[in-house]
């Protein structure tokens, strides 16, 4: 009954989904052609996420289209990291642009409103950076290839305990964002499970610039470790202010911290930040080296985790389109669900039965102003 409902909605919304004779989706011996919508955080305080993501997508698009089996046209929309703008973009992509699938949006907070809408309309959607708990569980059409906090944070905490013999922690998190809240839940649960004493739990809001109250309290309690769930713009300012106040203990950050922007903003204050990631650009792997080289040549900087996940995501989409054999939303959904053992620059990738990620993280630490493998 699900398919009937979704095609009804699509029909009433745009008068037919990829009708026969449509210039898209032909596969008669040639390439499968498809319009793929992209919703990305391209402007505003978190724009470095979207910049990396769209760079990674464009690089993959060039390579994929060059191979001739699949021809992808990317229709890119800016969400500015806002739920309402992300939803408007999704509606435009689904209804007037009539895309076969969507990549994005960038933030879990955005996916929380866009995912249910795409699912209802029967449009497959894949987050490349959405790491909060529960994203693929939104519905059958919702996927992600980003490493969830639930896998990343426990790995980081384990390493920090092992390395620093940490016993007491303070937690600091943004309480007005789906991802920062979810990251906090995961941190709290992991800390409890690992027998860490939680000295205090402090909160902040998006766009906050002064963390003196929270950090003063944390400093007085003398934690061995600070667990912080934040996007990079708030996260970097928190680290900067903490170091200025003389708090020099390591931080364990969630996925929001896994951007070179943290180092650009906080400078040396970012040293001692531990994050887990599926992407490490210094890996001795031919695919990784080729990607890093091409990316640097094209964009004049090294790719970060957001670029790498987006790059692999478009390859996963292309593989699914090829297997589907046509630019059809339901066929693409089914083909995505069947992706197993995909070999990308992030290593071997599979979706589990809920469309969530099966992958192993690497733990990194910022030392001397750069992300290094944390051994
Ligand atoms: N991973 C985060 C989220 O899910 C950000 C950093 C993109 O919202």
CSV table of N, CA and C in Angstrom, one decimal, residues 154-305:
chain,number,residue,atom,x,y,z
A,154,UNK,N,31.7,6.3,20.7
A,154,UNK,CA,32.3,5.2,21.6
A,154,UNK,C,33.7,4.9,21.2
A,155,UNK,N,34.0,4.9,19.9
A,155,UNK,CA,35.4,4.6,19.5
A,155,UNK,C,36.4,5.7,20.0
A,156,UNK,N,35.9,7.0,19.9
A,156,UNK,CA,36.8,8.1,20.4
A,156,UNK,C,37.0,8.0,21.9
A,157,UNK,N,35.9,7.8,22.6
A,157,UNK,CA,36.0,7.7,24.0
A,157,UNK,C,36.9,6.6,24.5
A,158,UNK,N,36.8,5.4,23.9
A,158,UNK,CA,37.6,4.3,24.2
A,158,UNK,C,39.1,4.7,24.1
A,159,UNK,N,39.4,5.3,23.0
A,159,UNK,CA,40.8,5.7,22.7
A,159,UNK,C,41.3,6.7,23.8
A,160,UNK,N,40.4,7.7,24.1
A,160,UNK,CA,40.8,8.7,25.1
A,160,UNK,C,41.0,8.1,26.5
A,161,UNK,N,40.2,7.1,26.8
A,161,UNK,CA,40.3,6.4,28.1
A,161,UNK,C,41.7,5.7,28.2
A,162,UNK,N,41.9,5.0,27.1
A,162,UNK,CA,43.1,4.2,27.0
A,162,UNK,C,44.4,5.0,27.0
A,163,UNK,N,44.3,6.2,26.3
A,163,UNK,CA,45.5,7.0,26.2
A,163,UNK,C,45.7,7.9,27.5
A,164,UNK,N,44.6,8.4,28.0
A,164,UNK,CA,44.8,9.4,29.1
A,164,UNK,C,44.3,8.9,30.4
A,165,UNK,N,43.9,7.6,30.5
A,165,UNK,CA,43.4,7.1,31.7
A,165,UNK,C,42.3,7.9,32.3
A,166,UNK,N,41.4,8.4,31.4
A,166,UNK,CA,40.4,9.4,31.8
A,166,UNK,C,39.3,8.6,32.7
A,167,UNK,N,38.9,9.3,33.8
A,167,UNK,CA,37.9,8.8,34.7
A,167,UNK,C,36.7,9.7,34.9
A,168,UNK,N,37.0,11.0,34.8
A,168,UNK,CA,36.0,12.0,35.1
A,168,UNK,C,35.8,12.9,33.8
A,169,UNK,N,34.6,13.1,33.4
A,169,UNK,CA,34.3,13.9,32.2
A,169,UNK,C,33.3,15.0,32.5
A,170,UNK,N,33.4,16.1,31.7
A,170,UNK,CA,32.3,17.1,31.6
A,170,UNK,C,31.7,17.0,30.2
A,171,UNK,N,30.4,17.2,30.1
A,171,UNK,CA,29.8,17.2,28.8
A,171,UNK,C,29.2,18.6,28.5
A,172,UNK,N,29.4,19.0,27.2
A,172,UNK,CA,28.9,20.3,26.8
A,172,UNK,C,28.2,20.1,25.4
A,173,UNK,N,27.0,20.5,25.3
A,173,UNK,CA,26.3,20.3,24.0
A,173,UNK,C,25.3,21.3,23.6
A,174,UNK,N,25.0,21.5,22.3
A,174,UNK,CA,24.0,22.4,21.8
A,174,UNK,C,22.6,21.7,22.0
A,175,UNK,N,21.7,22.4,22.7
A,175,UNK,CA,20.4,21.7,22.9
A,175,UNK,C,19.3,22.1,22.0
A,176,UNK,N,19.7,22.8,20.9
A,176,UNK,CA,18.7,23.2,19.9
A,176,UNK,C,18.9,22.7,18.5
A,177,UNK,N,19.5,21.5,18.4
A,177,UNK,CA,19.8,21.0,17.1
A,177,UNK,C,19.7,19.4,17.2
A,178,UNK,N,19.1,18.8,16.2
A,178,UNK,CA,18.9,17.4,16.2
A,178,UNK,C,20.2,16.6,16.4
A,179,UNK,N,21.2,17.0,15.6
A,179,UNK,CA,22.5,16.3,15.7
A,179,UNK,C,23.3,16.5,17.0
A,180,UNK,N,23.3,17.8,17.5
A,180,UNK,CA,24.1,18.0,18.7
A,180,UNK,C,23.5,17.4,19.9
A,181,UNK,N,22.1,17.3,19.9
A,181,UNK,CA,21.4,16.6,21.0
A,181,UNK,C,21.6,15.1,20.9
A,182,UNK,N,21.5,14.6,19.7
A,182,UNK,CA,21.7,13.2,19.5
A,182,UNK,C,23.2,12.8,19.9
A,183,UNK,N,24.1,13.6,19.5
A,183,UNK,CA,25.5,13.3,19.9
A,183,UNK,C,25.7,13.3,21.4
A,184,UNK,N,25.0,14.2,22.0
A,184,UNK,CA,25.0,14.3,23.5
A,184,UNK,C,24.5,13.0,24.1
A,185,UNK,N,23.3,12.5,23.6
A,185,UNK,CA,22.7,11.3,24.1
A,185,UNK,C,23.7,10.1,24.0
A,186,UNK,N,24.4,10.1,22.8
A,186,UNK,CA,25.3,9.0,22.6
A,186,UNK,C,26.5,9.1,23.6
A,187,UNK,N,27.0,10.4,23.8
A,187,UNK,CA,28.1,10.6,24.7
A,187,UNK,C,27.8,10.2,26.1
A,188,UNK,N,26.6,10.6,26.5
A,188,UNK,CA,26.2,10.3,27.9
A,188,UNK,C,26.1,8.8,28.1
A,189,UNK,N,25.5,8.1,27.1
A,189,UNK,CA,25.3,6.7,27.2
A,189,UNK,C,26.6,6.0,27.2
A,190,UNK,N,27.5,6.4,26.3
A,190,UNK,CA,28.8,5.8,26.2
A,190,UNK,C,29.6,6.0,27.5
A,191,UNK,N,29.6,7.2,28.0
A,191,UNK,CA,30.3,7.5,29.3
A,191,UNK,C,29.8,6.6,30.4
A,192,UNK,N,28.5,6.5,30.5
A,192,UNK,CA,27.9,5.7,31.6
A,192,UNK,C,28.4,4.2,31.4
A,193,UNK,N,28.3,3.7,30.2
A,193,UNK,CA,28.6,2.3,29.9
A,193,UNK,C,30.1,2.0,30.2
A,194,UNK,N,30.9,3.0,30.0
A,194,UNK,CA,32.4,2.8,30.2
A,194,UNK,C,32.8,3.2,31.6
A,195,UNK,N,31.8,3.5,32.5
A,195,UNK,CA,32.1,3.7,33.9
A,195,UNK,C,32.8,5.0,34.2
A,196,UNK,N,32.6,6.0,33.3
A,196,UNK,CA,33.2,7.4,33.5
A,196,UNK,C,32.2,8.1,34.5
A,197,UNK,N,32.8,9.0,35.3
A,197,UNK,CA,32.0,9.8,36.2
A,197,UNK,C,31.7,11.1,35.4
A,198,UNK,N,30.4,11.4,35.3
A,198,UNK,CA,30.0,12.7,34.6
A,198,UNK,C,29.9,13.8,35.6
A,199,UNK,N,30.8,14.7,35.6
A,199,UNK,CA,30.9,15.8,36.6
A,199,UNK,C,29.8,16.8,36.4
A,200,UNK,N,29.5,17.1,35.2
A,200,UNK,CA,28.5,18.1,34.9
A,200,UNK,C,28.0,18.0,33.4
A,201,UNK,N,26.8,18.4,33.1
A,201,UNK,CA,26.3,18.5,31.7
A,201,UNK,C,25.9,19.9,31.5
A,202,UNK,N,26.6,20.6,30.5
A,202,UNK,CA,26.3,22.0,30.2
A,202,UNK,C,25.7,22.1,28.8
A,203,UNK,N,24.9,23.1,28.6
A,203,UNK,CA,24.3,23.3,27.3
A,203,UNK,C,24.6,24.7,26.7
A,204,UNK,N,24.4,24.8,25.4
A,204,UNK,CA,24.5,26.1,24.7
A,204,UNK,C,23.5,26.1,23.5
A,205,UNK,N,23.4,27.3,22.9
A,205,UNK,CA,22.6,27.3,21.7
A,205,UNK,C,23.3,27.8,20.5
A,206,UNK,N,22.7,27.5,19.3
A,206,UNK,CA,23.4,27.9,18.0
A,206,UNK,C,23.7,29.4,18.0
A,207,UNK,N,24.8,29.7,17.5
A,207,UNK,CA,25.2,31.1,17.3
A,207,UNK,C,25.7,31.8,18.6
A,208,UNK,N,25.8,31.0,19.7
A,208,UNK,CA,26.3,31.6,21.0
A,208,UNK,C,27.7,32.0,20.8
A,209,UNK,N,28.1,33.1,21.4
A,209,UNK,CA,29.5,33.5,21.3
A,209,UNK,C,30.3,33.5,22.6
A,210,UNK,N,29.6,33.4,23.7
A,210,UNK,CA,30.3,33.5,25.0
A,210,UNK,C,30.0,32.2,25.8
A,211,UNK,N,31.0,31.5,26.1
A,211,UNK,CA,30.8,30.2,26.8
A,211,UNK,C,31.5,30.3,28.2
A,212,UNK,N,31.6,31.5,28.7
A,212,UNK,CA,32.3,31.7,30.0
A,212,UNK,C,31.7,31.0,31.1
A,213,UNK,N,30.4,31.1,31.2
A,213,UNK,CA,29.6,30.5,32.4
A,213,UNK,C,29.8,28.9,32.4
A,214,UNK,N,29.6,28.3,31.2
A,214,UNK,CA,29.8,26.9,31.2
A,214,UNK,C,31.2,26.4,31.4
A,215,UNK,N,32.1,27.1,30.8
A,215,UNK,CA,33.5,26.7,30.9
A,215,UNK,C,34.1,27.0,32.3
A,216,UNK,N,33.6,28.0,33.0
A,216,UNK,CA,34.1,28.3,34.3
A,216,UNK,C,33.7,27.2,35.3
A,217,UNK,N,32.4,26.7,35.1
A,217,UNK,CA,31.9,25.6,35.9
A,217,UNK,C,32.7,24.4,35.6
A,218,UNK,N,33.0,24.1,34.4
A,218,UNK,CA,33.7,22.9,34.0
A,218,UNK,C,35.1,22.9,34.6
A,219,UNK,N,35.8,24.1,34.4
A,219,UNK,CA,37.2,24.2,34.9
A,219,UNK,C,37.2,23.9,36.4
A,220,UNK,N,36.3,24.4,37.2
A,220,UNK,CA,36.3,24.2,38.6
A,220,UNK,C,36.1,22.8,39.0
A,221,UNK,N,35.5,21.9,38.2
A,221,UNK,CA,35.3,20.5,38.5
A,221,UNK,C,36.5,19.6,38.1
A,222,UNK,N,37.4,20.2,37.4
A,222,UNK,CA,38.7,19.5,37.0
A,222,UNK,C,38.4,18.1,36.3
A,223,UNK,N,37.8,18.1,35.1
A,223,UNK,CA,37.6,16.9,34.4
A,223,UNK,C,38.9,16.4,33.8
A,224,UNK,N,39.0,15.1,33.4
A,224,UNK,CA,40.1,14.6,32.7
A,224,UNK,C,39.9,14.8,31.2
A,225,UNK,N,38.6,15.0,30.8
A,225,UNK,CA,38.2,15.0,29.4
A,225,UNK,C,37.0,15.8,29.3
A,226,UNK,N,36.8,16.5,28.2
A,226,UNK,CA,35.5,17.2,27.9
A,226,UNK,C,34.9,16.6,26.7
A,227,UNK,N,33.7,16.2,26.8
A,227,UNK,CA,33.0,15.6,25.7
A,227,UNK,C,32.1,16.7,25.1
A,228,UNK,N,32.2,17.1,23.8
A,228,UNK,CA,31.5,18.2,23.3
A,228,UNK,C,30.8,17.9,22.0
A,229,UNK,N,29.5,18.2,22.0
A,229,UNK,CA,28.7,17.9,20.8
A,229,UNK,C,28.2,19.3,20.2
A,230,UNK,N,28.9,19.6,19.1
A,230,UNK,CA,28.7,21.0,18.5
A,230,UNK,C,29.0,20.9,17.0
A,231,UNK,N,28.4,21.9,16.3
A,231,UNK,CA,28.8,22.1,14.9
A,231,UNK,C,30.2,22.9,14.9
A,232,UNK,N,30.9,23.0,13.8
A,232,UNK,CA,32.3,23.5,13.9
A,232,UNK,C,32.3,25.0,14.4
A,233,UNK,N,31.4,25.8,14.0
A,233,UNK,CA,31.5,27.2,14.3
A,233,UNK,C,31.4,27.4,15.8
A,234,UNK,N,30.5,26.8,16.5
A,234,UNK,CA,30.4,26.9,17.9
A,234,UNK,C,31.5,26.1,18.6
A,235,UNK,N,31.8,24.9,18.0
A,235,UNK,CA,32.8,24.0,18.6
A,235,UNK,C,34.2,24.7,18.7
A,236,UNK,N,34.6,25.3,17.6
A,236,UNK,CA,35.9,25.9,17.5
A,236,UNK,C,36.0,27.1,18.5
A,237,UNK,N,34.9,27.9,18.7
A,237,UNK,CA,34.9,29.0,19.6
A,237,UNK,C,35.0,28.5,21.1
A,238,UNK,N,34.3,27.4,21.3
A,238,UNK,CA,34.4,26.7,22.7
A,238,UNK,C,35.8,26.3,23.0
A,239,UNK,N,36.5,25.7,22.0
A,239,UNK,CA,37.9,25.3,22.3
A,239,UNK,C,38.8,26.5,22.5
A,240,UNK,N,38.6,27.5,21.7
A,240,UNK,CA,39.4,28.7,21.8
A,240,UNK,C,39.2,29.3,23.2
A,241,UNK,N,38.0,29.5,23.6
A,241,UNK,CA,37.8,30.1,24.9
A,241,UNK,C,38.3,29.2,26.1
A,242,UNK,N,38.1,27.9,25.9
A,242,UNK,CA,38.5,27.0,27.0
A,242,UNK,C,40.1,27.1,27.2
A,243,UNK,N,40.8,27.1,26.1
A,243,UNK,CA,42.3,27.2,26.2
A,243,UNK,C,42.7,28.5,26.8
A,244,UNK,N,42.0,29.6,26.4
A,244,UNK,CA,42.3,30.9,27.0
A,244,UNK,C,42.1,31.0,28.5
A,245,UNK,N,41.1,30.1,28.9
A,245,UNK,CA,40.8,30.1,30.4
A,245,UNK,C,41.8,29.1,31.1
A,246,UNK,N,42.7,28.5,30.4
A,246,UNK,CA,43.6,27.6,31.0
A,246,UNK,C,43.1,26.2,31.1
A,247,UNK,N,42.0,25.8,30.4
A,247,UNK,CA,41.6,24.4,30.4
A,247,UNK,C,42.3,23.7,29.3
A,248,UNK,N,43.3,22.8,29.7
A,248,UNK,CA,44.1,22.2,28.6
A,248,UNK,C,43.8,20.7,28.5
A,249,UNK,N,42.8,20.2,29.0
A,249,UNK,CA,42.5,18.8,28.9
A,249,UNK,C,42.0,18.5,27.4
A,250,UNK,N,42.1,17.2,27.0
A,250,UNK,CA,41.6,16.9,25.7
A,250,UNK,C,40.1,17.0,25.6
A,251,UNK,N,39.7,17.2,24.3
A,251,UNK,CA,38.2,17.2,24.0
A,251,UNK,C,37.9,16.0,23.2
A,252,UNK,N,36.8,15.4,23.4
A,252,UNK,CA,36.3,14.4,22.4
A,252,UNK,C,35.1,15.1,21.7
A,253,UNK,N,35.2,15.2,20.4
A,253,UNK,CA,34.1,15.9,19.7
A,253,UNK,C,33.4,15.0,18.8
A,254,UNK,N,32.1,15.3,18.5
A,254,UNK,CA,31.3,14.5,17.6
A,254,UNK,C,31.7,14.9,16.2
A,255,UNK,N,30.8,14.5,15.3
A,255,UNK,CA,31.1,14.7,13.8
A,255,UNK,C,31.2,16.1,13.4
A,256,UNK,N,30.5,17.0,14.1
A,256,UNK,CA,30.6,18.5,13.7
A,256,UNK,C,32.0,19.0,13.8
A,257,UNK,N,32.8,18.4,14.6
A,257,UNK,CA,34.2,18.9,14.8
A,257,UNK,C,35.2,18.4,13.7
A,258,UNK,N,34.7,17.4,12.9
A,258,UNK,CA,35.6,16.8,12.0
A,258,UNK,C,35.7,17.6,10.7
A,259,UNK,N,36.0,18.8,10.9
A,259,UNK,CA,36.2,19.7,9.7
A,259,UNK,C,37.5,20.5,9.9
A,260,UNK,N,38.3,20.8,8.9
A,260,UNK,CA,39.5,21.6,9.0
A,260,UNK,C,39.1,23.0,9.5
A,261,UNK,N,37.9,23.4,9.3
A,261,UNK,CA,37.4,24.7,9.8
A,261,UNK,C,37.7,24.9,11.3
A,262,UNK,N,37.6,23.8,12.1
A,262,UNK,CA,37.9,23.9,13.5
A,262,UNK,C,39.3,24.4,13.7
A,263,UNK,N,40.3,23.9,12.9
A,263,UNK,CA,41.7,24.4,13.0
A,263,UNK,C,41.8,25.8,12.5
A,264,UNK,N,41.1,26.1,11.4
A,264,UNK,CA,41.2,27.5,10.8
A,264,UNK,C,40.7,28.5,11.8
A,265,UNK,N,39.6,28.2,12.5
A,265,UNK,CA,39.0,29.1,13.5
A,265,UNK,C,39.8,29.2,14.8
A,266,UNK,N,40.1,28.0,15.4
A,266,UNK,CA,40.6,27.9,16.7
A,266,UNK,C,42.1,27.9,16.7
A,267,UNK,N,42.8,27.7,15.6
A,267,UNK,CA,44.3,27.6,15.6
A,267,UNK,C,44.8,26.6,16.6
A,268,UNK,N,45.8,27.0,17.3
A,268,UNK,CA,46.4,26.0,18.3
A,268,UNK,C,45.5,25.5,19.4
A,269,UNK,N,44.4,26.3,19.6
A,269,UNK,CA,43.5,25.9,20.6
A,269,UNK,C,42.8,24.6,20.3
A,270,UNK,N,42.8,24.2,19.0
A,270,UNK,CA,42.2,23.0,18.6
A,270,UNK,C,43.0,21.7,18.9
A,271,UNK,N,44.3,21.9,19.2
A,271,UNK,CA,45.1,20.8,19.6
A,271,UNK,C,44.5,20.0,20.8
A,272,UNK,N,44.6,18.7,20.7
A,272,UNK,CA,44.0,17.9,21.7
A,272,UNK,C,42.5,17.5,21.5
A,273,UNK,N,42.0,17.8,20.3
A,273,UNK,CA,40.7,17.4,19.9
A,273,UNK,C,40.7,16.0,19.3
A,274,UNK,N,39.9,15.1,19.8
A,274,UNK,CA,39.8,13.7,19.4
A,274,UNK,C,38.5,13.5,18.6
A,275,UNK,N,38.5,13.0,17.4
A,275,UNK,CA,37.3,12.7,16.6
A,275,UNK,C,37.5,11.4,15.9
A,276,UNK,N,36.4,10.7,15.7
A,276,UNK,CA,36.4,9.4,14.9
A,276,UNK,C,35.8,9.7,13.6
A,277,UNK,N,36.4,9.1,12.6
A,277,UNK,CA,36.0,9.4,11.2
A,277,UNK,C,36.1,8.1,10.3
A,278,UNK,N,35.3,8.1,9.2
A,278,UNK,CA,35.5,7.0,8.3
A,278,UNK,C,36.6,7.4,7.3
A,279,UNK,N,37.0,8.6,7.3
A,279,UNK,CA,37.9,9.1,6.3
A,279,UNK,C,39.3,9.6,6.8
A,280,UNK,N,40.3,9.1,6.3
A,280,UNK,CA,41.7,9.5,6.7
A,280,UNK,C,42.5,9.7,5.4
A,281,UNK,N,42.8,10.9,5.0
A,281,UNK,CA,43.4,11.2,3.7
A,281,UNK,C,44.8,10.8,3.5
A,282,UNK,N,45.5,10.4,4.6
A,282,UNK,CA,46.9,10.0,4.5
A,282,UNK,C,47.0,8.5,4.3
A,283,UNK,N,45.9,7.8,4.1
A,283,UNK,CA,45.9,6.3,4.0
A,283,UNK,C,46.8,5.9,2.8
A,284,UNK,N,47.5,4.8,3.0
A,284,UNK,CA,48.3,4.2,1.9
A,284,UNK,C,47.3,3.4,1.0
A,285,UNK,N,46.6,4.0,0.1
A,285,UNK,CA,45.6,3.3,-0.7
A,285,UNK,C,45.5,4.1,-2.0
A,286,UNK,N,45.6,3.4,-3.1
A,286,UNK,CA,45.6,4.0,-4.4
A,286,UNK,C,44.4,4.9,-4.7
A,287,UNK,N,43.2,4.4,-4.4
A,287,UNK,CA,42.0,5.1,-4.6
A,287,UNK,C,42.0,6.4,-3.9
A,288,UNK,N,42.4,6.3,-2.6
A,288,UNK,CA,42.5,7.5,-1.7
A,288,UNK,C,43.5,8.5,-2.3
A,289,UNK,N,44.6,8.1,-2.7
A,289,UNK,CA,45.7,9.0,-3.2
A,289,UNK,C,45.2,9.7,-4.4
A,290,UNK,N,44.6,8.9,-5.3
A,290,UNK,CA,44.1,9.5,-6.6
A,290,UNK,C,43.1,10.6,-6.3
A,291,UNK,N,42.1,10.3,-5.4
A,291,UNK,CA,41.1,11.2,-5.0
A,291,UNK,C,41.7,12.5,-4.4
A,292,UNK,N,42.6,12.3,-3.5
A,292,UNK,CA,43.2,13.5,-2.8
A,292,UNK,C,44.0,14.4,-3.8
A,293,UNK,N,44.7,13.7,-4.8
A,293,UNK,CA,45.5,14.5,-5.8
A,293,UNK,C,44.5,15.3,-6.7
A,294,UNK,N,43.5,14.6,-7.2
A,294,UNK,CA,42.6,15.3,-8.1
A,294,UNK,C,41.8,16.4,-7.4
A,295,UNK,N,41.5,16.2,-6.1
A,295,UNK,CA,40.7,17.2,-5.4
A,295,UNK,C,41.6,18.4,-5.2
A,296,UNK,N,42.8,18.2,-4.8
A,296,UNK,CA,43.7,19.3,-4.5
A,296,UNK,C,44.0,20.1,-5.8
A,297,UNK,N,44.1,19.4,-6.9
A,297,UNK,CA,44.3,20.0,-8.2
A,297,UNK,C,43.1,20.9,-8.5
A,298,UNK,N,41.9,20.4,-8.3
A,298,UNK,CA,40.7,21.1,-8.7
A,298,UNK,C,40.4,22.2,-7.7
A,299,UNK,N,40.5,22.0,-6.4
A,299,UNK,CA,40.0,23.0,-5.5
A,299,UNK,C,41.1,23.7,-4.6
A,300,UNK,N,42.3,23.3,-4.8
A,300,UNK,CA,43.4,24.0,-4.1
A,300,UNK,C,43.5,23.7,-2.6
A,301,UNK,N,42.9,22.7,-2.2
A,301,UNK,CA,43.0,22.3,-0.8
A,301,UNK,C,42.7,20.8,-0.6
A,302,UNK,N,43.1,20.3,0.5
A,302,UNK,CA,42.9,18.8,0.8
A,302,UNK,C,41.4,18.6,1.1
A,303,UNK,N,40.9,17.4,0.6
A,303,UNK,CA,39.5,17.1,0.9
A,303,UNK,C,39.4,16.7,2.4
A,304,UNK,N,38.3,17.1,3.0
A,304,UNK,CA,38.0,16.6,4.3
A,304,UNK,C,37.0,15.5,4.3
A,305,UNK,N,36.6,15.0,5.5
A,305,UNK,CA,35.6,13.9,5.5
A,305,UNK,C,34.3,14.2,4.8
